[in-house]
Amino acid sequence: MDLTAWLLGRTPVRPLIATAVGGTGVRLAVEREARRRGWRPALHPAEANLLVAAGPDDPAMAPFADAVWQLVPAPRVRISLTDPSEVPAALSDAEQRLRSPAHHDMPAARSEHENHAPHHEHAEMDHSDHHGHDMSGMEMPGGIPMADRAEDRDGLKLDRLTVPLGPVLPAWPAGLLVRTWMQGDVVQEATAETVLTSRPGTRAFWDSEARLSARRLDSCVRLLTVAGWEHAAVVAARLRDDLLSGQDPGPRFTRWAKRVRRSRVLRWSLTGVGAQAGSGDVWDRLIRWIDEADNPAVEDPAEILDALPALLAGTELTAARLVIASLDPDLERLRVSHG
């Protein structure tokens, strides 16, 4: 066995899921199967080696997924899934491809074709160094405008840089694109928009009372992941999946909720962030999700999109991620309501 094969055989699989609007069911199946296999999700494209496009083949998402793909270092595999039943076999095949040295020297010309082919899988290895990039610096379709200069809060002249967030980010609402204008590490201005192709007549995944409690836990998974509490996020994901399969998590939910409420570090990190009249701050929204798990309210995603720009203005980038995760707009419901 040569060194390449030995290394590939021991490389942990780190999936990054690019979820299109309408792909919630597939995304949940991928998360569940990845957790069963012991794969930790990538929190950044530079950590990933498996990019999973989950959901319908939406032309609006393609350029964003392609841009993220360029940030994933080799060896890497990219797959597209539209049906939850495909997930176990597709992930097994993707892992096999990732570990196969036969794919490490594929012609570069093939990459462009594969990036645009739906349901196509490929693996490749090159020697490009993508590790210095992050999502805030990814080149969006059409490019990012050159930074200009303006005064910050202290009267200093700082670059004013356009930083797009989404629609492909870990723990990110499907189909959401937030464009921010930053000075230093502070958001000066933001806009929120959707990345989706209208498909009237389709149903949102979280469309029934039986699923709404699981939806609240899914939102908790996102927020706890962004907040950096991985263990609590994993437990919330297991509770969510139990609810979706018809099981009653009972005492396990109670223990998890008590632990989250009692975390002084979590409370300290979320209190005062993204305060909004009527809904409180990020901490208040998290606790309300937990308290309302048995009787969740249905929120209007259009109202959330309208409120986001004002809530993000003046926040640092890390706080902006927390604010977005604490609101977690369901754009599948928006598509059904306004598509």
Tab-separated table of N, CA, C and O in Angstrom, residues 153 163-166 169 172-173 176-183 185-193 226 272-276 280 282 285 303-329:
chain	number	residue	atom	x	y	z
A	153	ARG	N	-17.185	54.158	13.741
A	153	ARG	CA	-17.792	54.802	14.911
A	153	ARG	C	-16.824	55.719	15.651
A	153	ARG	O	-17.238	56.640	16.348
A	163	VAL	N	-19.539	41.748	2.325
A	163	VAL	CA	-19.343	40.369	2.768
A	163	VAL	C	-20.671	39.628	2.661
A	163	VAL	O	-21.574	39.867	3.452
A	164	PRO	N	-20.803	38.717	1.681
A	164	PRO	CA	-22.038	37.932	1.580
A	164	PRO	C	-22.006	36.748	2.527
A	164	PRO	O	-20.985	36.091	2.695
A	165	LEU	N	-23.119	36.466	3.168
A	165	LEU	CA	-23.268	35.308	4.046
A	165	LEU	C	-24.349	34.402	3.463
A	165	LEU	O	-25.466	34.848	3.201
A	166	GLY	N	-24.023	33.108	3.304
A	166	GLY	CA	-24.977	32.169	2.729
A	166	GLY	C	-24.941	32.239	1.222
A	166	GLY	O	-24.155	32.986	0.628
A	169	LEU	N	-23.773	27.702	4.095
A	169	LEU	CA	-22.988	27.822	5.316
A	169	LEU	C	-23.478	26.750	6.284
A	169	LEU	O	-24.665	26.404	6.275
A	172	TRP	N	-27.134	26.977	8.690
A	172	TRP	CA	-27.652	28.168	8.007
A	172	TRP	C	-29.027	27.862	7.415
A	172	TRP	O	-29.230	26.796	6.834
A	173	PRO	N	-29.991	28.794	7.510
A	173	PRO	CA	-31.309	28.552	6.915
A	173	PRO	C	-31.226	28.367	5.402
A	173	PRO	O	-30.576	29.156	4.709
A	176	LEU	N	-31.292	31.279	2.245
A	176	LEU	CA	-31.134	32.646	2.735
A	176	LEU	C	-29.785	33.212	2.312
A	176	LEU	O	-28.744	32.587	2.508
A	177	LEU	N	-29.805	34.405	1.741
A	177	LEU	CA	-28.597	35.140	1.390
A	177	LEU	C	-28.646	36.492	2.083
A	177	LEU	O	-29.572	37.279	1.859
A	178	VAL	N	-27.673	36.754	2.930
A	178	VAL	CA	-27.558	38.044	3.627
A	178	VAL	C	-26.315	38.741	3.098
A	178	VAL	O	-25.205	38.209	3.199
A	179	ARG	N	-26.490	39.907	2.545
A	179	ARG	CA	-25.353	40.712	2.081
A	179	ARG	C	-25.077	41.775	3.146
A	179	ARG	O	-25.968	42.531	3.520
A	180	THR	N	-23.857	41.803	3.616
A	180	THR	CA	-23.486	42.779	4.641
A	180	THR	C	-22.409	43.712	4.101
A	180	THR	O	-21.601	43.325	3.258
A	181	TRP	N	-22.422	44.926	4.601
A	181	TRP	CA	-21.370	45.901	4.299
A	181	TRP	C	-20.654	46.175	5.611
A	181	TRP	O	-21.231	46.723	6.552
A	182	MET	N	-19.384	45.754	5.662
A	182	MET	CA	-18.616	45.755	6.895
A	182	MET	C	-17.597	46.886	6.910
A	182	MET	O	-16.986	47.201	5.893
A	183	GLN	N	-17.409	47.456	8.091
A	183	GLN	CA	-16.259	48.318	8.370
A	183	GLN	C	-15.540	47.700	9.547
A	183	GLN	O	-16.100	47.597	10.650
A	185	ASP	N	-14.804	44.892	11.775
A	185	ASP	CA	-15.582	43.688	12.050
A	185	ASP	C	-17.033	44.000	12.387
A	185	ASP	O	-17.738	43.171	12.964
A	186	VAL	N	-17.495	45.199	12.020
A	186	VAL	CA	-18.853	45.635	12.361
A	186	VAL	C	-19.705	45.759	11.104
A	186	VAL	O	-19.273	46.342	10.095
A	187	VAL	N	-20.917	45.213	11.174
A	187	VAL	CA	-21.874	45.324	10.075
A	187	VAL	C	-22.462	46.733	10.086
A	187	VAL	O	-23.094	47.150	11.060
A	188	GLN	N	-22.236	47.466	9.012
A	188	GLN	CA	-22.814	48.810	8.888
A	188	GLN	C	-24.201	48.771	8.249
A	188	GLN	O	-25.077	49.569	8.576
A	189	GLU	N	-24.376	47.826	7.341
A	189	GLU	CA	-25.636	47.740	6.591
A	189	GLU	C	-25.808	46.295	6.137
A	189	GLU	O	-24.834	45.578	5.934
A	190	ALA	N	-27.066	45.862	5.990
A	190	ALA	CA	-27.317	44.484	5.555
A	190	ALA	C	-28.614	44.415	4.771
A	190	ALA	O	-29.523	45.236	4.959
A	191	THR	N	-28.676	43.457	3.868
A	191	THR	CA	-29.918	43.131	3.177
A	191	THR	C	-30.135	41.624	3.269
A	191	THR	O	-29.176	40.858	3.385
A	192	ALA	N	-31.386	41.204	3.233
A	192	ALA	CA	-31.722	39.778	3.285
A	192	ALA	C	-32.582	39.434	2.083
A	192	ALA	O	-33.538	40.143	1.763
A	193	GLU	N	-32.225	38.352	1.408
A	193	GLU	CA	-32.971	37.932	0.231
A	193	GLU	C	-33.014	36.413	0.141
A	193	GLU	O	-32.298	35.721	0.860
A	226	VAL	N	-23.882	27.312	16.086
A	226	VAL	CA	-23.238	28.611	15.860
A	226	VAL	C	-22.627	29.137	17.156
A	226	VAL	O	-21.564	29.758	17.149
A	272	GLY	N	-28.412	39.945	25.359
A	272	GLY	CA	-28.161	41.267	24.812
A	272	GLY	C	-27.857	41.295	23.333
A	272	GLY	O	-27.739	42.379	22.742
A	273	VAL	N	-27.742	40.136	22.700
A	273	VAL	CA	-27.432	40.071	21.268
A	273	VAL	C	-28.736	40.048	20.474
A	273	VAL	O	-29.630	39.259	20.754
A	274	GLY	N	-28.831	40.910	19.470
A	274	GLY	CA	-29.984	40.888	18.572
A	274	GLY	C	-31.309	41.159	19.247
A	274	GLY	O	-32.318	40.528	18.919
A	275	ALA	N	-31.334	42.121	20.176
A	275	ALA	CA	-32.575	42.434	20.884
A	275	ALA	C	-33.596	43.042	19.931
A	275	ALA	O	-33.267	43.894	19.109
A	276	GLN	N	-34.831	42.560	20.059
A	276	GLN	CA	-35.917	43.019	19.193
A	276	GLN	C	-37.165	43.177	20.047
A	276	GLN	O	-37.483	42.315	20.878
A	280	GLY	N	-37.406	39.794	22.341
A	280	GLY	CA	-36.238	39.739	23.203
A	280	GLY	C	-34.951	39.573	22.419
A	280	GLY	O	-34.862	39.898	21.239
A	282	VAL	N	-31.249	37.024	21.658
A	282	VAL	CA	-30.987	35.666	21.185
A	282	VAL	C	-31.251	34.642	22.286
A	282	VAL	O	-31.843	33.580	22.047
A	285	ARG	N	-34.984	34.088	22.727
A	285	ARG	CA	-35.588	33.301	21.658
A	285	ARG	C	-35.263	31.821	21.810
A	285	ARG	O	-36.110	30.946	21.551
A	303	GLU	N	-41.805	38.254	7.586
A	303	GLU	CA	-41.574	39.244	8.636
A	303	GLU	C	-40.140	39.164	9.159
A	303	GLU	O	-39.528	40.190	9.473
A	304	ILE	N	-39.610	37.950	9.241
A	304	ILE	CA	-38.229	37.782	9.695
A	304	ILE	C	-37.266	38.429	8.704
A	304	ILE	O	-36.325	39.129	9.090
A	305	LEU	N	-37.484	38.207	7.405
A	305	LEU	CA	-36.616	38.810	6.391
A	305	LEU	C	-36.660	40.334	6.465
A	305	LEU	O	-35.639	41.004	6.298
A	306	ASP	N	-37.847	40.864	6.728
A	306	ASP	CA	-37.979	42.320	6.827
A	306	ASP	C	-37.241	42.876	8.051
A	306	ASP	O	-36.699	43.991	8.010
A	307	ALA	N	-37.223	42.090	9.144
A	307	ALA	CA	-36.623	42.573	10.386
A	307	ALA	C	-35.110	42.414	10.420
A	307	ALA	O	-34.417	43.139	11.156
A	308	LEU	N	-34.559	41.487	9.645
A	308	LEU	CA	-33.136	41.163	9.749
A	308	LEU	C	-32.189	42.353	9.531
A	308	LEU	O	-31.248	42.536	10.312
A	309	PRO	N	-32.364	43.160	8.479
A	309	PRO	CA	-31.383	44.232	8.249
A	309	PRO	C	-31.174	45.148	9.442
A	309	PRO	O	-30.036	45.470	9.806
A	310	ALA	N	-32.257	45.567	10.087
A	310	ALA	CA	-32.132	46.462	11.234
A	310	ALA	C	-31.482	45.764	12.419
A	310	ALA	O	-30.704	46.375	13.162
A	311	LEU	N	-31.764	44.476	12.606
A	311	LEU	CA	-31.178	43.734	13.721
A	311	LEU	C	-29.684	43.497	13.529
A	311	LEU	O	-28.930	43.412	14.503
A	312	LEU	N	-29.254	43.371	12.285
A	312	LEU	CA	-27.847	43.081	12.016
A	312	LEU	C	-26.972	44.326	12.024
A	312	LEU	O	-25.771	44.235	12.286
A	313	ALA	N	-27.545	45.475	11.726
A	313	ALA	CA	-26.754	46.704	11.680
A	313	ALA	C	-26.135	46.992	13.046
A	313	ALA	O	-26.819	46.979	14.069
A	314	GLY	N	-24.823	47.214	13.060
A	314	GLY	CA	-24.117	47.523	14.290
A	314	GLY	C	-23.570	46.317	15.027
A	314	GLY	O	-22.918	46.476	16.058
A	315	THR	N	-23.825	45.108	14.519
A	315	THR	CA	-23.313	43.906	15.186
A	315	THR	C	-21.987	43.483	14.563
A	315	THR	O	-21.685	43.807	13.420
A	316	GLU	N	-21.190	42.750	15.334
A	316	GLU	CA	-20.015	42.105	14.777
A	316	GLU	C	-20.458	40.855	14.036
A	316	GLU	O	-21.571	40.353	14.219
A	317	LEU	N	-19.564	40.326	13.198
A	317	LEU	CA	-19.942	39.221	12.322
A	317	LEU	C	-20.375	37.995	13.117
A	317	LEU	O	-21.347	37.321	12.760
A	318	THR	N	-19.685	37.687	14.208
A	318	THR	CA	-20.066	36.538	15.025
A	318	THR	C	-21.452	36.723	15.616
A	318	THR	O	-22.276	35.796	15.621
A	319	ALA	N	-21.745	37.921	16.105
A	319	ALA	CA	-23.065	38.203	16.649
A	319	ALA	C	-24.130	38.141	15.564
A	319	ALA	O	-25.255	37.697	15.806
A	320	ALA	N	-23.783	38.579	14.353
A	320	ALA	CA	-24.736	38.516	13.238
A	320	ALA	C	-25.146	37.082	12.960
A	320	ALA	O	-26.324	36.788	12.710
A	321	ARG	N	-24.164	36.152	12.991
A	321	ARG	CA	-24.491	34.736	12.798
A	321	ARG	C	-25.451	34.237	13.872
A	321	ARG	O	-26.370	33.472	13.606
A	322	LEU	N	-25.243	34.662	15.115
A	322	LEU	CA	-26.133	34.260	16.203
A	322	LEU	C	-27.544	34.802	16.008
A	322	LEU	O	-28.537	34.100	16.239
A	323	VAL	N	-27.642	36.063	15.587
A	323	VAL	CA	-28.956	36.671	15.360
A	323	VAL	C	-29.721	35.905	14.287
A	323	VAL	O	-30.909	35.579	14.446
A	324	ILE	N	-29.055	35.607	13.187
A	324	ILE	CA	-29.713	34.887	12.087
A	324	ILE	C	-30.141	33.504	12.543
A	324	ILE	O	-31.271	33.061	12.251
A	325	ALA	N	-29.271	32.808	13.281
A	325	ALA	CA	-29.626	31.467	13.759
A	325	ALA	C	-30.793	31.516	14.737
A	325	ALA	O	-31.608	30.585	14.796
A	326	SER	N	-30.909	32.597	15.507
A	326	SER	CA	-31.981	32.695	16.499
A	326	SER	C	-33.330	33.028	15.875
A	326	SER	O	-34.365	32.896	16.541
A	327	LEU	N	-33.334	33.461	14.633
A	327	LEU	CA	-34.581	33.756	13.926
A	327	LEU	C	-34.958	32.633	12.956
A	327	LEU	O	-36.129	32.331	12.772
A	328	ASP	N	-33.967	32.043	12.301
A	328	ASP	CA	-34.107	30.824	11.515
A	328	ASP	C	-35.356	30.816	10.627
A	328	ASP	O	-36.254	29.992	10.799
A	329	PRO	N	-35.434	31.711	9.642
A	329	PRO	CA	-36.632	31.758	8.796
A	329	PRO	C	-36.791	30.496	7.959
A	329	PRO	O	-35.828	29.988	7.388
